[in-house]
């Protein structure tokens, strides 16, 4: 397993636009090359071209791609389909969107072996169980009998890796495979991916905007901008002495910088007061208790102009807290006061002014934006509803909002499907800003963004706090990001609030053990960090006492 990859003069176009321009590079057998750059830089477009694939509207117009002795771009479409899943395998960013919810995990993991007729069903299932074990999945002998919704996001991501590896491909493409995972899950998935890649001597391409993750995985880094290569060098050299100014800017953006202004007079006004809040999902019993309790007895106070971060693993109740404040889920107990007035528990019961004052920015812009509406229509809706704008004032405000989130005015006429992930998230934020709210609930708003765009969004959030006094409830699994933008941090686990840490105490200890675990699990921007973590785990317990 593991073959050389040689790319020469690759050019990919969409209409009259060149997405990847005259790109050449090579990967030695068994090495990992990382593709990094901003959203729209051509990372995924390049990675897909290694399979001879171009997305709808795109064409590979020049160049060659060789995997071992195979000239990929000169194969027929039938031959390219035979190549995919056999010689080259792809691990996508969203495992949840890649699995069929109606079929068992095992049925889907062994499918590449069946399609390419590599082994019998019994042999494929036995090999799948071995892969489950290699990828440190729980209950490897039986996990395949479950359905996708019955496993966690981190487990599903590793199961997708098993599906990709079952055919022993010569090249494995990993496209942002840990972006949507919380930090403690991410570190386990990274460990599993790296161990399997190393032990199998797989040649791999790792697409990511997270330089700290790339530092643990890649032998070499190729930096892309606007579809052009800015530099390619060994990972230690890129991190210690980058030769290109753009690479230097990426590294600078990846290092957390505090973005918090000193408290002002307006901070003394209590804006949001949550008392003894509990919420959950499912059928409600006679006592009003939901079948699954997600949030229990939460107390939290947020002042005007303040930003409070809420951190914790997936399932800790972070998003449920934001949805309860937004009126998207009805609490079963407790009160929410906003500007000293009790908020009705459900969205439909709240006044138009209350709706305007509290806006939410969802994590997944792909599902938050209507794919059939132009960006202009998406931004116009809150401006018409809350502000009554029409005609030129409406158009002018749309242009201002796009400028505010660093998007060109030409984006207004496009559909969400024509934008990169980072661009869609900025539209998501612009829509919330259109209402001129007092409180913005930010649910993992930078988790899917590249470092430069993510840093720009964090700068924007800090700027709005200073100029408009906007308050934030900032939900994230990234402790470094939360520390950069928030005055206080609320730590949650299993639906309960464990601790609240003030900015002045961020670097002082001791803190709650779970807070310390989250802090230790955020990858550092240097080679060898994951190796050190692996060594430390043998002497330090991974699970905190709660």
Short mmCIF file of C-alpha atoms in Angstrom, two decimals:
data_model
loop_
_atom_site.label_atom_id
_atom_site.label_comp_id
_atom_site.label_asym_id
_atom_site.label_seq_id
_atom_site.Cartn_x
_atom_site.Cartn_y
_atom_site.Cartn_z
CA UNK A 1 0.00 0.00 0.00
CA UNK A 2 1.24 3.47 -0.84
CA UNK A 3 2.24 4.76 -4.25
CA UNK A 4 3.97 7.80 -5.65
CA UNK A 5 1.77 10.68 -6.81
CA UNK A 6 2.98 13.09 -9.50
CA UNK A 7 0.91 16.08 -10.60
CA UNK A 8 2.09 18.27 -13.48
CA UNK A 9 0.57 21.43 -14.92
CA UNK A 10 -2.88 20.84 -13.45
CA UNK A 11 -5.47 23.40 -14.51
CA UNK A 12 -9.15 23.35 -13.50
CA UNK A 13 -11.69 25.86 -14.77
CA UNK A 14 -15.33 26.77 -14.21
CA UNK A 15 -16.77 28.85 -17.02
CA UNK A 16 -14.23 31.56 -17.68
CA UNK A 17 -12.69 31.32 -14.20
CA UNK A 18 -9.52 29.39 -13.42
CA UNK A 19 -9.85 27.61 -10.07
CA UNK A 20 -6.51 25.78 -10.13
CA UNK A 21 -3.73 27.20 -12.25
CA UNK A 22 -0.71 25.23 -13.54
CA UNK A 23 -0.20 23.26 -10.32
CA UNK A 24 2.67 20.76 -10.06
CA UNK A 25 3.84 18.67 -7.09
CA UNK A 26 4.80 15.13 -6.12
CA UNK A 27 4.35 12.86 -3.11
CA UNK A 28 6.70 10.01 -2.26
CA UNK A 29 5.18 6.61 -1.41
CA UNK A 30 4.08 6.46 2.22
CA UNK A 31 4.26 10.23 2.78
CA UNK A 32 1.50 12.65 3.80
CA UNK A 33 1.11 15.95 1.95
CA UNK A 34 -1.12 18.64 3.44
CA UNK A 35 -2.97 21.13 1.24
CA UNK A 36 -3.67 24.33 3.14
CA UNK A 37 -5.08 27.74 2.27
CA UNK A 38 -8.16 29.90 2.65
CA UNK A 39 -11.65 28.89 1.59
CA UNK A 40 -11.78 29.03 -2.21
CA UNK A 41 -8.02 28.48 -2.57
CA UNK A 42 -8.53 25.26 -4.52
CA UNK A 43 -7.66 22.68 -1.83
CA UNK A 44 -10.64 20.36 -2.26
CA UNK A 45 -10.81 21.01 -6.01
CA UNK A 46 -7.20 19.83 -6.31
CA UNK A 47 -7.76 16.82 -4.07
CA UNK A 48 -10.79 15.67 -6.08
CA UNK A 49 -8.80 16.02 -9.31
CA UNK A 50 -6.44 13.31 -8.02
CA UNK A 51 -9.38 10.93 -8.59
CA UNK A 52 -10.02 12.40 -12.03
CA UNK A 53 -13.13 14.10 -10.67
CA UNK A 54 -14.35 17.67 -11.11
CA UNK A 55 -17.48 19.07 -9.47
CA UNK A 56 -20.51 20.21 -11.47
CA UNK A 57 -19.62 23.18 -13.64
CA UNK A 58 -15.87 22.51 -13.37
CA UNK A 59 -13.52 20.97 -15.93
CA UNK A 60 -9.96 19.68 -15.75
CA UNK A 61 -8.57 21.46 -18.81
CA UNK A 62 -4.85 20.70 -18.64
CA UNK A 63 -2.15 18.72 -16.89
CA UNK A 64 -1.58 15.16 -15.74
CA UNK A 65 -2.06 13.15 -12.54
CA UNK A 66 -0.14 9.90 -12.04
CA UNK A 67 -0.74 7.51 -9.13
CA UNK A 68 2.01 4.94 -9.38
CA UNK A 69 1.96 3.86 -13.03
CA UNK A 70 -1.63 4.98 -13.66
CA UNK A 71 -2.25 8.14 -15.71
CA UNK A 72 -5.55 9.11 -14.05
CA UNK A 73 -6.68 11.88 -16.42
CA UNK A 74 -6.21 9.71 -19.52
CA UNK A 75 -8.55 7.01 -18.23
CA UNK A 76 -12.08 6.72 -19.56
CA UNK A 77 -14.95 7.64 -17.25
CA UNK A 78 -15.62 3.93 -16.67
CA UNK A 79 -11.97 3.32 -15.78
CA UNK A 80 -11.93 6.34 -13.44
CA UNK A 81 -14.96 5.01 -11.60
CA UNK A 82 -13.16 1.69 -11.21
CA UNK A 83 -10.17 3.56 -9.80
CA UNK A 84 -12.19 5.35 -7.10
CA UNK A 85 -12.52 3.40 -3.93
CA UNK A 86 -9.91 0.92 -5.14
CA UNK A 87 -6.69 2.75 -6.01
CA UNK A 88 -7.67 6.07 -4.45
CA UNK A 89 -10.11 6.59 -1.56
CA UNK A 90 -11.75 9.74 -0.25
CA UNK A 91 -12.64 10.56 3.39
CA UNK A 92 -15.07 13.50 3.38
CA UNK A 93 -15.52 16.27 5.94
CA UNK A 94 -19.04 15.28 6.93
CA UNK A 95 -19.41 11.58 7.66
CA UNK A 96 -23.03 12.13 8.71
CA UNK A 97 -23.89 13.34 5.19
CA UNK A 98 -21.96 10.49 3.56
CA UNK A 99 -23.62 7.50 5.23
CA UNK A 100 -27.03 6.13 4.23
CA UNK A 101 -29.20 6.27 7.39
CA UNK A 102 -31.32 3.30 6.27
CA UNK A 103 -28.46 0.77 6.01
CA UNK A 104 -26.24 -0.75 8.68
CA UNK A 105 -22.70 0.49 9.09
CA UNK A 106 -21.22 -2.86 8.08
CA UNK A 107 -23.21 -2.93 4.83
CA UNK A 108 -21.69 0.40 3.86
CA UNK A 109 -18.13 -0.20 5.08
CA UNK A 110 -17.75 -3.39 3.02
CA UNK A 111 -19.39 -1.89 -0.07
CA UNK A 112 -16.12 -0.86 -1.83
CA UNK A 113 -14.82 -4.43 -1.49
CA UNK A 114 -18.05 -5.74 -3.01
CA UNK A 115 -18.17 -3.20 -5.84
CA UNK A 116 -14.59 -3.99 -6.89
CA UNK A 117 -15.04 -7.74 -6.21
CA UNK A 118 -11.93 -7.91 -4.05
CA UNK A 119 -13.08 -10.54 -1.54
CA UNK A 120 -16.06 -12.46 -0.28
CA UNK A 121 -18.58 -10.86 2.05
CA UNK A 122 -17.27 -12.91 4.99
CA UNK A 123 -13.67 -11.86 4.26
CA UNK A 124 -14.72 -8.21 3.91
CA UNK A 125 -16.57 -8.26 7.24
CA UNK A 126 -13.57 -9.83 8.98
CA UNK A 127 -11.29 -7.18 7.49
CA UNK A 128 -13.74 -4.45 8.55
CA UNK A 129 -13.64 -5.66 12.14
CA UNK A 130 -9.83 -5.55 12.02
CA UNK A 131 -10.02 -1.97 10.76
CA UNK A 132 -12.50 -1.03 13.48
CA UNK A 133 -9.98 -2.34 15.98
CA UNK A 134 -7.09 -0.45 14.35
CA UNK A 135 -9.15 2.75 14.43
CA UNK A 136 -9.82 2.30 18.17
CA UNK A 137 -13.58 1.99 17.75
CA UNK A 138 -15.59 0.60 20.68
CA UNK A 139 -16.99 -2.93 20.44
CA UNK A 140 -15.35 -3.59 17.04
CA UNK A 141 -17.05 -6.98 16.67
CA UNK A 142 -20.58 -5.54 16.90
CA UNK A 143 -20.45 -1.84 15.98
CA UNK A 144 -21.03 -2.74 12.33
CA UNK A 145 -24.56 -3.94 13.12
CA UNK A 146 -25.59 -0.45 14.21
CA UNK A 147 -27.04 2.31 12.04
CA UNK A 148 -25.25 5.64 11.50
CA UNK A 149 -27.46 7.55 13.94
CA UNK A 150 -26.52 5.09 16.70
CA UNK A 151 -22.87 6.16 16.90
CA UNK A 152 -21.19 9.45 17.75
CA UNK A 153 -19.78 11.91 15.21
CA UNK A 154 -16.19 10.95 16.00
CA UNK A 155 -16.99 7.25 15.67
CA UNK A 156 -18.75 7.85 12.35
CA UNK A 157 -15.71 9.73 11.05
CA UNK A 158 -13.49 6.74 11.89
CA UNK A 159 -15.99 4.36 10.31
CA UNK A 160 -15.73 6.37 7.10
CA UNK A 161 -11.96 5.85 7.29
CA UNK A 162 -12.55 2.11 7.59
CA UNK A 163 -14.73 2.26 4.46
CA UNK A 164 -11.95 4.10 2.61
CA UNK A 165 -9.20 1.71 3.73
CA UNK A 166 -10.94 -1.63 3.24
CA UNK A 167 -9.78 -1.85 -0.40
CA UNK A 168 -6.14 -1.05 0.52
CA UNK A 169 -5.96 2.03 -1.76
CA UNK A 170 -2.65 3.42 -2.99
CA UNK A 171 -3.74 6.96 -2.11
CA UNK A 172 -6.02 8.20 0.67
CA UNK A 173 -7.50 11.72 0.53
CA UNK A 174 -8.64 13.16 3.86
CA UNK A 175 -10.74 16.29 3.32
CA UNK A 176 -11.12 18.23 6.60
CA UNK A 177 -11.97 14.99 8.45
CA UNK A 178 -11.86 16.46 11.97
CA UNK A 179 -13.20 19.99 11.43
CA UNK A 180 -16.66 19.37 12.89
CA UNK A 181 -15.45 17.36 15.91
CA UNK A 182 -15.03 18.61 19.45
CA UNK A 183 -11.45 18.79 20.70
CA UNK A 184 -11.40 15.64 22.83
CA UNK A 185 -12.95 13.62 20.01
CA UNK A 186 -10.66 15.22 17.44
CA UNK A 187 -7.51 14.16 19.26
CA UNK A 188 -8.67 10.52 19.36
CA UNK A 189 -9.59 10.58 15.65
CA UNK A 190 -6.24 12.18 14.79
CA UNK A 191 -4.43 9.49 16.76
CA UNK A 192 -6.35 6.77 14.93
CA UNK A 193 -5.84 8.29 11.46
CA UNK A 194 -2.14 8.89 11.98
CA UNK A 195 -1.51 5.41 13.40
CA UNK A 196 -3.29 3.69 10.51
CA UNK A 197 -1.58 5.85 7.87
CA UNK A 198 1.84 5.20 9.40
CA UNK A 199 1.41 1.48 9.99
CA UNK A 200 0.03 0.87 6.51
CA UNK A 201 2.62 3.13 4.86
CA UNK A 202 -0.23 4.84 3.04
CA UNK A 203 0.33 7.77 0.72
CA UNK A 204 -2.08 10.46 1.83
CA UNK A 205 -3.29 13.96 0.99
CA UNK A 206 -4.65 15.84 3.99
CA UNK A 207 -6.84 18.86 3.16
CA UNK A 208 -7.25 21.26 6.06
CA UNK A 209 -7.36 24.89 7.14
CA UNK A 210 -6.14 23.93 10.63
CA UNK A 211 -2.38 24.32 10.71
CA UNK A 212 -2.09 22.86 14.21
CA UNK A 213 -3.74 19.64 13.01
CA UNK A 214 -1.62 19.57 9.86
CA UNK A 215 1.53 19.90 11.98
CA UNK A 216 0.73 16.54 13.59
CA UNK A 217 -0.14 14.70 10.37
CA UNK A 218 1.89 15.90 7.39
CA UNK A 219 5.45 15.35 6.17
CA UNK A 220 5.15 18.24 3.68
CA UNK A 221 2.81 21.21 3.30
CA UNK A 222 1.65 22.76 0.03
CA UNK A 223 0.25 26.28 0.45
CA UNK A 224 -2.44 27.32 -2.04
CA UNK A 225 -3.96 30.71 -2.73
CA UNK A 226 -6.33 31.46 -5.59
CA UNK A 227 -5.56 28.07 -7.11
CA UNK A 228 -1.82 28.75 -7.30
CA UNK A 229 0.98 27.23 -5.26
CA UNK A 230 2.70 29.74 -2.99
CA UNK A 231 5.19 27.28 -1.51
CA UNK A 232 5.79 23.61 -0.76
CA UNK A 233 8.25 22.51 1.92
CA UNK A 234 8.72 20.03 4.77
CA UNK A 235 6.32 20.71 7.63
CA UNK A 236 8.98 21.77 10.20
CA UNK A 237 10.39 24.28 7.72
CA UNK A 238 6.97 25.76 6.93
CA UNK A 239 6.20 26.23 10.62
CA UNK A 240 9.62 27.59 11.62
CA UNK A 241 10.72 29.56 8.56
CA UNK A 242 8.06 30.01 5.86
CA UNK A 243 9.40 31.53 2.66
CA UNK A 244 6.18 33.11 1.36
CA UNK A 245 4.43 36.13 2.87
CA UNK A 246 1.03 34.49 2.48
CA UNK A 247 2.19 31.46 4.47
CA UNK A 248 3.41 33.84 7.16
CA UNK A 249 -0.05 35.44 7.28
CA UNK A 250 -1.68 32.00 7.68
CA UNK A 251 0.61 31.18 10.57
CA UNK A 252 -0.06 34.54 12.20
CA UNK A 253 -3.82 34.04 11.90
CA UNK A 254 -3.54 30.55 13.42
CA UNK A 255 -1.98 31.85 16.63
CA UNK A 256 -4.70 32.99 19.07
CA UNK A 257 -4.68 36.70 19.85
CA UNK A 258 -6.87 38.24 22.58
CA UNK A 259 -9.70 40.26 21.00
CA UNK A 260 -11.40 41.55 24.13
CA UNK A 261 -11.83 45.23 24.94
CA UNK A 262 -11.63 46.46 28.55
CA UNK A 263 -15.05 46.50 30.25
CA UNK A 264 -17.02 49.72 29.78
CA UNK A 265 -19.86 51.40 31.68
CA UNK A 266 -22.53 49.67 29.57
CA UNK A 267 -21.29 46.30 30.79
CA UNK A 268 -22.99 46.93 34.13
CA UNK A 269 -26.51 46.58 32.66
CA UNK A 270 -27.82 43.03 33.02
CA UNK A 271 -29.05 41.79 29.63
CA UNK A 272 -29.65 38.06 29.98
CA UNK A 273 -30.48 36.30 33.24
CA UNK A 274 -30.96 32.52 33.09
CA UNK A 275 -32.13 30.81 36.27
CA UNK A 276 -32.44 27.06 36.96
CA UNK A 277 -33.00 26.27 33.28
CA UNK A 278 -33.68 22.67 32.20
CA UNK A 279 -34.63 21.39 28.75
CA UNK A 280 -34.70 18.23 26.68
CA UNK A 281 -36.27 16.39 23.78
CA UNK A 282 -38.88 13.74 23.16
CA UNK A 283 -42.34 12.99 24.61
CA UNK A 284 -43.22 14.82 27.82
CA UNK A 285 -44.52 12.85 30.81
CA UNK A 286 -47.25 13.89 33.26
CA UNK A 287 -44.76 16.00 35.25
CA UNK A 288 -43.67 17.90 32.13
CA UNK A 289 -40.32 16.11 31.93
CA UNK A 290 -39.04 15.27 28.42
CA UNK A 291 -37.95 11.73 27.58
CA UNK A 292 -34.33 12.84 27.16
CA UNK A 293 -33.07 15.55 29.48
CA UNK A 294 -30.22 17.49 27.84
CA UNK A 295 -29.89 20.62 30.00
CA UNK A 296 -30.25 20.65 33.78
CA UNK A 297 -30.43 23.51 36.29
CA UNK A 298 -28.37 26.09 34.39
CA UNK A 299 -27.74 29.53 35.93
CA UNK A 300 -26.04 32.20 33.83
CA UNK A 301 -25.87 36.00 33.72
CA UNK A 302 -24.68 38.05 30.75
CA UNK A 303 -24.28 41.85 30.73
CA UNK A 304 -24.67 44.29 27.86
CA UNK A 305 -21.53 44.38 25.73
CA UNK A 306 -20.19 41.21 27.33
CA UNK A 307 -19.21 37.94 25.62
CA UNK A 308 -19.51 34.67 27.48
CA UNK A 309 -18.10 31.49 26.02
CA UNK A 310 -19.75 28.11 26.53
CA UNK A 311 -17.46 25.13 26.00
CA UNK A 312 -17.83 21.37 26.27
CA UNK A 313 -17.84 18.21 24.19
CA UNK A 314 -20.60 17.20 21.78
CA UNK A 315 -23.68 16.32 23.82
CA UNK A 316 -22.78 18.62 26.71
CA UNK A 317 -25.86 20.82 26.13
CA UNK A 318 -24.16 23.88 24.60
CA UNK A 319 -26.38 24.15 21.54
CA UNK A 320 -29.51 23.24 23.50
CA UNK A 321 -28.78 26.20 25.80
CA UNK A 322 -28.57 28.55 22.80
CA UNK A 323 -31.74 27.12 21.26
CA UNK A 324 -33.63 27.58 24.53
CA UNK A 325 -32.57 31.23 24.72
CA UNK A 326 -33.57 31.70 21.07
CA UNK A 327 -36.98 30.13 21.67
CA UNK A 328 -36.31 27.18 19.37
CA UNK A 329 -36.82 24.63 22.14
CA UNK A 330 -39.22 24.94 25.05
CA UNK A 331 -37.59 24.61 28.50
CA UNK A 332 -39.28 22.26 30.93
CA UNK A 333 -38.16 24.26 33.94
CA UNK A 334 -36.59 27.62 34.85
CA UNK A 335 -36.79 31.19 33.57
CA UNK A 336 -35.02 33.36 30.99
CA UNK A 337 -35.09 37.13 31.63
CA UNK A 338 -34.04 39.52 28.84
CA UNK A 339 -33.77 43.22 29.67
CA UNK A 340 -35.51 42.39 32.97
CA UNK A 341 -38.52 40.91 31.18
CA UNK A 342 -39.31 37.20 31.16
CA UNK A 343 -39.09 35.68 27.69
CA UNK A 344 -41.87 33.42 26.54
CA UNK A 345 -40.54 29.87 26.14
CA UNK A 346 -41.41 29.45 22.47
CA UNK A 347 -40.54 31.51 19.40
CA UNK A 348 -44.15 31.93 18.25
CA UNK A 349 -45.07 33.52 21.59
CA UNK A 350 -42.42 36.25 21.44
CA UNK A 351 -42.94 39.76 20.13
CA UNK A 352 -41.40 41.03 16.91
CA UNK A 353 -39.03 43.24 18.93
CA UNK A 354 -37.89 40.31 21.08
CA UNK A 355 -37.23 38.31 17.92
CA UNK A 356 -35.12 41.16 16.55
CA UNK A 357 -33.11 41.58 19.75
CA UNK A 358 -31.92 37.96 19.92
CA UNK A 359 -30.39 36.42 16.79
CA UNK A 360 -28.70 33.05 16.34
CA UNK A 361 -25.91 32.08 13.96
CA UNK A 362 -26.01 28.35 13.32
CA UNK A 363 -22.95 26.15 12.99
CA UNK A 364 -23.83 24.60 9.62
CA UNK A 365 -24.36 27.37 7.09
CA UNK A 366 -25.09 24.69 4.47
CA UNK A 367 -28.38 23.86 6.16
CA UNK A 368 -29.08 27.34 7.56
CA UNK A 369 -29.22 29.07 4.15
CA UNK A 370 -32.03 28.37 1.68
CA UNK A 371 -30.28 26.85 -1.36
CA UNK A 372 -32.92 28.19 -3.77
CA UNK A 373 -32.63 31.84 -2.65
CA UNK A 374 -29.95 34.29 -3.72
CA UNK A 375 -27.76 35.87 -1.05
CA UNK A 376 -29.53 39.17 -1.75
CA UNK A 377 -32.91 37.58 -0.97
CA UNK A 378 -31.57 35.92 2.18
CA UNK A 379 -30.22 39.21 3.55
CA UNK A 380 -33.23 41.22 2.38
CA UNK A 381 -35.72 39.18 4.40
CA UNK A 382 -34.70 40.38 7.91
CA UNK A 383 -34.16 43.93 6.59
CA UNK A 384 -37.71 44.03 5.21
CA UNK A 385 -39.25 42.25 8.21
CA UNK A 386 -37.55 44.18 11.00
CA UNK A 387 -36.59 47.48 9.34
CA UNK A 388 -39.18 47.88 6.57
CA UNK A 389 -36.47 48.71 4.02
CA UNK A 390 -37.31 48.84 0.30
CA UNK A 391 -35.67 49.94 -2.93
CA UNK A 392 -32.29 51.65 -2.84
CA UNK A 393 -32.02 51.83 1.01
CA UNK A 394 -32.48 48.05 1.06
CA UNK A 395 -29.84 47.49 -1.63
CA UNK A 396 -27.42 49.86 0.10
CA UNK A 397 -27.79 48.07 3.44
CA UNK A 398 -27.23 44.67 1.76
CA UNK A 399 -23.98 46.01 0.28
CA UNK A 400 -22.96 47.33 3.71
CA UNK A 401 -23.63 43.99 5.37
CA UNK A 402 -21.59 42.12 2.75
CA UNK A 403 -18.75 44.58 3.22
CA UNK A 404 -19.00 44.18 6.98
CA UNK A 405 -18.35 40.44 6.70
CA UNK A 406 -15.64 40.91 4.05
CA UNK A 407 -17.60 39.65 1.04
CA UNK A 408 -17.69 41.38 -2.39
CA UNK A 409 -20.97 42.97 -3.52
CA UNK A 410 -21.07 40.56 -6.49
CA UNK A 411 -21.92 37.74 -4.06
CA UNK A 412 -25.45 39.19 -3.72
CA UNK A 413 -26.68 37.65 -6.96
CA UNK A 414 -25.32 34.16 -6.29
CA UNK A 415 -26.93 31.10 -4.72
CA UNK A 416 -25.41 29.55 -1.55
CA UNK A 417 -24.30 26.51 -3.56
CA UNK A 418 -21.93 28.74 -5.51
CA UNK A 419 -20.06 29.88 -2.39
CA UNK A 420 -17.32 28.24 -0.35
CA UNK A 421 -18.00 27.04 3.18
CA UNK A 422 -16.34 30.11 4.69
CA UNK A 423 -18.30 32.48 2.46
CA UNK A 424 -21.59 30.82 3.43
CA UNK A 425 -20.78 31.19 7.11
CA UNK A 426 -20.10 34.89 6.63
CA UNK A 427 -23.50 35.27 4.93
CA UNK A 428 -24.96 33.43 7.94
CA UNK A 429 -23.40 36.04 10.25
CA UNK A 430 -24.47 38.94 8.01
CA UNK A 431 -28.09 37.78 8.20
CA UNK A 432 -27.97 37.90 12.01
CA UNK A 433 -26.39 41.37 11.93
CA UNK A 434 -29.14 42.63 9.60
CA UNK A 435 -31.58 42.74 12.53
CA UNK A 436 -29.16 44.91 14.59
CA UNK A 437 -29.64 42.65 17.63
CA UNK A 438 -28.60 43.18 21.23
CA UNK A 439 -27.56 39.55 21.67
CA UNK A 440 -26.08 37.16 19.11
CA UNK A 441 -25.96 33.47 19.89
CA UNK A 442 -22.92 32.12 18.04
CA UNK A 443 -23.03 28.34 17.67
CA UNK A 444 -19.58 27.13 16.53
CA UNK A 445 -19.41 29.97 13.99
CA UNK A 446 -15.71 29.56 13.17
CA UNK A 447 -15.38 25.76 13.36
CA UNK A 448 -15.71 25.32 9.58
CA UNK A 449 -13.69 28.41 8.60
CA UNK A 450 -10.08 28.63 7.51
CA UNK A 451 -7.66 30.40 9.83
CA UNK A 452 -7.60 33.72 7.97
CA UNK A 453 -11.37 33.99 7.59
CA UNK A 454 -11.91 32.69 11.13
CA UNK A 455 -9.55 35.35 12.48
CA UNK A 456 -11.37 38.01 10.46
CA UNK A 457 -14.72 36.89 11.89
CA UNK A 458 -13.32 37.02 15.43
CA UNK A 459 -11.96 40.51 14.75
CA UNK A 460 -15.40 41.52 13.43
CA UNK A 461 -17.11 40.18 16.54
CA UNK A 462 -14.74 42.18 18.75
CA UNK A 463 -15.30 45.30 16.61
CA UNK A 464 -19.09 45.02 16.91
CA UNK A 465 -18.76 44.70 20.67
CA UNK A 466 -16.71 47.88 20.86
CA UNK A 467 -18.82 49.97 18.48
CA UNK A 468 -22.35 48.68 19.01
CA UNK A 469 -22.29 47.09 22.44
CA UNK A 470 -23.51 43.79 20.98
CA UNK A 471 -23.42 40.92 23.48
CA UNK A 472 -22.50 37.35 22.62
CA UNK A 473 -23.13 33.88 23.90
CA UNK A 474 -20.27 32.17 22.11
CA UNK A 475 -20.58 28.39 21.86
CA UNK A 476 -17.52 26.44 20.83
CA UNK A 477 -15.44 23.33 21.41
CA UNK A 478 -12.26 25.33 20.75
CA UNK A 479 -10.98 26.72 24.04
CA UNK A 480 -8.32 28.86 22.32
CA UNK A 481 -10.98 30.66 20.26
CA UNK A 482 -13.22 31.20 23.28
CA UNK A 483 -10.36 32.57 25.34
CA UNK A 484 -9.55 35.02 22.53
CA UNK A 485 -13.02 36.60 22.34
CA UNK A 486 -14.78 36.05 25.67
CA UNK A 487 -14.74 37.73 29.07
CA UNK A 488 -15.82 34.59 30.88
CA UNK A 489 -16.04 30.88 30.07
CA UNK A 490 -18.82 28.54 31.17
CA UNK A 491 -17.75 24.89 31.23
CA UNK A 492 -20.47 22.30 30.54
CA UNK A 493 -20.59 18.52 30.60
CA UNK A 494 -23.55 16.14 30.39
CA UNK A 495 -26.00 19.06 30.43
CA UNK A 496 -24.69 20.62 33.61
CA UNK A 497 -22.63 23.71 34.32
CA UNK A 498 -19.41 22.62 35.99
CA UNK A 499 -17.55 25.91 36.33
CA UNK A 500 -17.36 29.54 35.23
CA UNK A 501 -13.92 31.04 34.70
CA UNK A 502 -13.27 34.79 34.44
CA UNK A 503 -10.75 36.23 31.98
CA UNK A 504 -8.43 37.27 34.78
CA UNK A 505 -8.24 33.64 35.88
CA UNK A 506 -7.69 32.00 32.46
CA UNK A 507 -4.00 31.44 33.14
CA UNK A 508 -4.34 30.81 36.85
CA UNK A 509 -5.07 27.47 38.39
CA UNK A 510 -6.19 25.14 39.50
CA UNK A 511 -9.32 24.88 37.36
CA UNK A 512 -11.95 22.16 37.15
CA UNK A 513 -10.33 18.92 35.82
CA UNK A 514 -12.67 18.88 32.82
CA UNK A 515 -11.63 22.43 31.88
CA UNK A 516 -8.01 21.28 32.08
CA UNK A 517 -8.77 18.29 29.84
CA UNK A 518 -10.34 20.55 27.20
CA UNK A 519 -7.34 22.89 27.39
CA UNK A 520 -4.88 20.01 26.93
CA UNK A 521 -6.81 18.63 23.95
CA UNK A 522 -6.48 21.70 21.68
CA UNK A 523 -3.65 20.98 19.19
CA UNK A 524 -0.67 23.30 19.41
CA UNK A 525 0.94 24.85 16.36
CA UNK A 526 4.16 22.83 16.43
CA UNK A 527 5.43 19.46 15.30
CA UNK A 528 5.53 16.73 17.91
CA UNK A 529 2.64 17.94 20.07
CA UNK A 530 0.56 14.81 19.48
CA UNK A 531 3.58 12.59 20.23
CA UNK A 532 3.98 14.38 23.55
CA UNK A 533 0.29 13.90 24.29
CA UNK A 534 0.61 10.19 23.52
CA UNK A 535 3.51 9.92 25.94
CA UNK A 536 1.69 11.88 28.62
CA UNK A 537 -1.48 9.78 28.39
CA UNK A 538 0.43 6.80 29.80
CA UNK A 539 1.17 8.70 33.00
CA UNK A 540 -1.78 11.14 33.21
CA UNK A 541 -5.43 10.04 33.39
CA UNK A 542 -7.40 11.14 30.32
CA UNK A 543 -10.79 11.32 32.01
CA UNK A 544 -11.36 13.99 34.65
CA UNK A 545 -13.17 13.35 37.90
CA UNK A 546 -16.56 15.05 37.79
#
